[in-house]
XYZ file of C-alpha atoms in Angstrom:
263
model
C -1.683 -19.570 -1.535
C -3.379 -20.496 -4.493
C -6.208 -18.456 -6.721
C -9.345 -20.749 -4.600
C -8.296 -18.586 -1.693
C -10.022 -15.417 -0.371
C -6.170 -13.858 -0.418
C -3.833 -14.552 -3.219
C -0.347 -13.824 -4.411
C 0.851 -14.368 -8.257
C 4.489 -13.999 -9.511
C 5.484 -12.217 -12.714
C 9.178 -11.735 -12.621
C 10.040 -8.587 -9.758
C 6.436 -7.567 -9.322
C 3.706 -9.684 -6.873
C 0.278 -8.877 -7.516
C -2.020 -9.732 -4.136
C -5.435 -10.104 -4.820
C -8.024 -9.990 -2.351
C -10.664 -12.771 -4.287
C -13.618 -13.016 -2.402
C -15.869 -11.421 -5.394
C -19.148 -12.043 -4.119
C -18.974 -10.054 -1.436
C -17.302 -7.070 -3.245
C -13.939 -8.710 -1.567
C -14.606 -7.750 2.256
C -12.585 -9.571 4.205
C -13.322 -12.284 6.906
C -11.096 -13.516 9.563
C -9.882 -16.094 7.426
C -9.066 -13.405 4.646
C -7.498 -11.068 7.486
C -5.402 -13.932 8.311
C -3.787 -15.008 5.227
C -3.434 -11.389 4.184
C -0.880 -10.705 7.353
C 0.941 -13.658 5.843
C 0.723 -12.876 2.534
C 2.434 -9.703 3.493
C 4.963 -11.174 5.934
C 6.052 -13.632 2.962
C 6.588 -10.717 0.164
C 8.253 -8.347 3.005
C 10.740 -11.198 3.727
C 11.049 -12.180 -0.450
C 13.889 -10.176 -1.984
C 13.191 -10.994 -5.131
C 10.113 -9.219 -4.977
C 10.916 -5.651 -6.180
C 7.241 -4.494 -6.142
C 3.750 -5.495 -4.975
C 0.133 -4.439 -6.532
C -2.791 -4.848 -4.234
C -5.900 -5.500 -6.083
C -9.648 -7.252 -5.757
C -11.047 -9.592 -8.020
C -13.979 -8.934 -9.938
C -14.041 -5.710 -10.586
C -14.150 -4.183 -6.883
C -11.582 -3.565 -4.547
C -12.667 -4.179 -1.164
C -15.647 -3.431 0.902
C -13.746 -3.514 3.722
C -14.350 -5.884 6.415
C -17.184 -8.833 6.172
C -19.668 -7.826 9.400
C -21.863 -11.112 8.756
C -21.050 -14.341 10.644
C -21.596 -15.342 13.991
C -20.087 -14.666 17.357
C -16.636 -14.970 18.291
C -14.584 -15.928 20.895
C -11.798 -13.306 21.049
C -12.506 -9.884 22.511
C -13.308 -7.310 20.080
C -10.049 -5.401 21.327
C -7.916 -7.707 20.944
C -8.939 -8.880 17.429
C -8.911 -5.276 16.336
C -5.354 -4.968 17.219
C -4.567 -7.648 15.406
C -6.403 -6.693 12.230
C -5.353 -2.938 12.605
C -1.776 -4.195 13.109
C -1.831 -4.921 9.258
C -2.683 -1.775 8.320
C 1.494 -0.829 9.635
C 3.203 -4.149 7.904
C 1.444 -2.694 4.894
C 2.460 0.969 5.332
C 5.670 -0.391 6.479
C 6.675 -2.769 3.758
C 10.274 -2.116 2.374
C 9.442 -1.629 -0.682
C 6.910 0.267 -2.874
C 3.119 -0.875 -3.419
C 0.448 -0.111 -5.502
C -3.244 0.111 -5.156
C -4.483 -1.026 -8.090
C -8.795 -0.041 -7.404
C -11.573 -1.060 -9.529
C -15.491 -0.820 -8.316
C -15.615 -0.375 -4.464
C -13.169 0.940 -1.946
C -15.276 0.939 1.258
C -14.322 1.194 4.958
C -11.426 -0.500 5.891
C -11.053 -1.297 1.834
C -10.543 2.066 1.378
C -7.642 2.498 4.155
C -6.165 -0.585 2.671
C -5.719 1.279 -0.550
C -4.483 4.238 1.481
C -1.430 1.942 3.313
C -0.188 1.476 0.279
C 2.479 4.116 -1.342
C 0.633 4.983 -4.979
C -2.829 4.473 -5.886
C -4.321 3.833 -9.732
C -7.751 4.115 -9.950
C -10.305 3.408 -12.568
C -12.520 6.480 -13.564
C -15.981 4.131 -12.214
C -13.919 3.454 -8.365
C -16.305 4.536 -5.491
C -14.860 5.551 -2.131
C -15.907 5.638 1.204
C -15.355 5.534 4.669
C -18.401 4.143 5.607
C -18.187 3.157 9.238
C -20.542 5.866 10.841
C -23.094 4.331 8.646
C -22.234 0.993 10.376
C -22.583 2.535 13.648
C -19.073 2.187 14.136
C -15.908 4.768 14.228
C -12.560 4.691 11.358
C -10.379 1.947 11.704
C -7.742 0.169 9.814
C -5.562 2.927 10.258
C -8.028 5.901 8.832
C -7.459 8.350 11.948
C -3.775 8.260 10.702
C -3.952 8.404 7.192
C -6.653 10.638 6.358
C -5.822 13.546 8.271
C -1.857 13.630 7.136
C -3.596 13.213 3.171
C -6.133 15.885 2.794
C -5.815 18.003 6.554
C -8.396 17.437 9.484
C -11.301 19.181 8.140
C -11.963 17.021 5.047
C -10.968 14.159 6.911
C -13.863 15.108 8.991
C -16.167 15.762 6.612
C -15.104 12.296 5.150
C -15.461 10.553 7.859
C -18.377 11.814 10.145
C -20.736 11.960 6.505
C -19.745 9.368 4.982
C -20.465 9.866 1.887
C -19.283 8.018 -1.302
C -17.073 9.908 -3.646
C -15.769 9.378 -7.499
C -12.219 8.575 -8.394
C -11.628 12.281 -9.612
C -13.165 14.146 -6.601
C -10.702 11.492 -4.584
C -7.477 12.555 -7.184
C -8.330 16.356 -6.253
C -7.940 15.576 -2.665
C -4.468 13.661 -3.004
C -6.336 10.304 -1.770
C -5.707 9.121 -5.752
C -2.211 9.091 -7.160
C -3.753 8.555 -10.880
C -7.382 7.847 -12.507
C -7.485 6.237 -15.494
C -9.875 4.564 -17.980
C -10.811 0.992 -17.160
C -9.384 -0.425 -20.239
C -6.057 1.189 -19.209
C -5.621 0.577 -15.636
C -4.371 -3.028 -15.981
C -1.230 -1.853 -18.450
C -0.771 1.340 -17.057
C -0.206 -0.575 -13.375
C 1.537 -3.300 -15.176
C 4.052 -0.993 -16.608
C 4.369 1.080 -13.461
C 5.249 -1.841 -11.076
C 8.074 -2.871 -13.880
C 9.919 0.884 -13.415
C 9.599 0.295 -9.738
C 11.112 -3.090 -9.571
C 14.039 -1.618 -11.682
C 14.821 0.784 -9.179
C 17.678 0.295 -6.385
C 15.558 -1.692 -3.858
C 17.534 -0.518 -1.071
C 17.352 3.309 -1.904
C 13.654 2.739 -2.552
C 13.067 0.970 1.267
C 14.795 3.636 2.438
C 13.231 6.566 0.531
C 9.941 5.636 1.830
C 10.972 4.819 5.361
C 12.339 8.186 5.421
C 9.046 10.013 4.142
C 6.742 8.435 7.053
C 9.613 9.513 9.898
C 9.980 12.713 8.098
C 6.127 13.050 8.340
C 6.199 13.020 12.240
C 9.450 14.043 12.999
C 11.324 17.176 13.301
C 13.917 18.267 10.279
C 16.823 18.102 12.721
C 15.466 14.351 13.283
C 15.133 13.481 9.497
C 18.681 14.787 8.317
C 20.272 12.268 10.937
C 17.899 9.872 9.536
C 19.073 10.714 6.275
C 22.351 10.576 6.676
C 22.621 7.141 8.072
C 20.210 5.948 5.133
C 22.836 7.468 2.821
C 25.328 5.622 4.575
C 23.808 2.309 4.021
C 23.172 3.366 0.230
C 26.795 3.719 -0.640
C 27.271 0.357 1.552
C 25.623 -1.234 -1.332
C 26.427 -2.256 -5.062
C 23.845 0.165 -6.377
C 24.934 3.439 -5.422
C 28.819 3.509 -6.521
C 27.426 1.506 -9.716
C 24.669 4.452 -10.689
C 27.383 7.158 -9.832
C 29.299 5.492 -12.470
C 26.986 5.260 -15.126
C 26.631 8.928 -14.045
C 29.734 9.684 -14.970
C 30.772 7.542 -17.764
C 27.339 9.064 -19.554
C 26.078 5.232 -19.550
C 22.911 3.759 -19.380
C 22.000 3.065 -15.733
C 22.586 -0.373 -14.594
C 20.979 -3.054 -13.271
C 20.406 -2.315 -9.470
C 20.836 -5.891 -7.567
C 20.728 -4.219 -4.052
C 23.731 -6.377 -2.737
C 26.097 -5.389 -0.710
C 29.342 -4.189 -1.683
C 30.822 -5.014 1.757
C 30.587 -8.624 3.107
């Protein structure tokens, strides 16, 4: 993918930044942009040398969520929901940790975009909203899951049957916003905050955050097996035995490769 496309990935060392570049229209995404997204995320899922993504728009808004102009199309609405909502999970699901970086508007299906992903930065002039019932249509993209779990069923409501638009801090006092910060620090502040990430065992992290969406549906009998066996596979790798040692020795920690110590 390169920067002329509506959905673009850039390389700085461990960290990928994906940037959703359709600026004017506030980055909502067409079926082209839907498309190219899944892959985008398919290709960093499957790229371990990627330690750490950052989801961004270009040009100074996030996403408006999904572009409703254009004409008619030939698959059923179901079915092309599916498939669009489907990359609301690879995004949730990616094995290993992503941040929202959100500028300007977060609308609709924008705004659960941001939500899929683990950590969210936004600057102190982002607008949120779930703005579907004002489209005449219901949440999608995965906002009947998230919502609820992040701020309990009766804000979620309110959210979602009003409307409304809401600031970056009213979304930080709900939990929807991991951080706010001033727009001439969000860019370093992210910058610096993917780096500690991608420094981190990759294999502990993957599993860390697998564990905290099971844990969030399952039973606690259910997520100390899962626990367990993730432990298992941690001490299966270089990273564990290596930190333990650092540990130990009073050392500084090492460099996590997340290769495994048995082959």
């Amino acid at each position: 993918m390169t920067p002329s496309e509506s959905v673009f990935v850039a390389r700085d060392g461990a960290t990928a930044t994906l940037t959703l570049n359709r600026p004017s229209r506030k980055n909502a995404l067409d079926d082209r942009g839907w498309r190219l997204l899944r892959g985008a995320l398919d290709d960093l899922a499957a790229d371990d040398a990627v330690r750490a993504v950052v989801v961004t728009g270009a040009g100074g808004d996030f996403c408006a969520g999904a572009d409703l102009g254009g004409g008619p199309r030939e698959e059923h609405p179901v079915a092309r929901m599916r498939r669009i909502g489907a990359i609301a999970a690879v995004l949730a699901e990616l094995p290993k940790p992503v941040i929202a970086k959100v500028e300007g508007v977060a609308a609709g299906a924008g705004w659960n975009l941001a939500l899929a992903c683990d950590l969210v930065v936004a600057a102190e002039s982002a607008r949120f909203s779930q703005i579907f019932a004002r489209r005449g249509l219901s949440l999608d993209f995965g906002g009947s899951w998230f919502l609820p779990r992040l701020v309990g069923l009766q804000q979620a409501k309110r959210l979602a049957l009003l409307a409304e638009p809401i600031g970056a801090a009213e979304a930080h006092d709900l939990g929807l916003v991991t951080w706010v910060k001033p727009p001439d620090e969000l860019a370093g502040f992210v910058t610096e905050l993917a780096q500690r990430l991608a420094a981190l065992p990759p294999v502990a992290l993957a599993q860390t955050k697998a564990l905290l969406h099971q844990g969030a549906d399952g039973t606690l009998r259910e997520a100390i097996g899962n626990e367990a066996n993730a432990q298992a596979v941690n001490l299966a790798t270089e990273d564990a035995p290596a930190a333990f040692r650092a540990f130990l020795d009073k050392t500084a920690p090492p460099a996590y490769t997340g290769r495994w110590a048995l082959r």
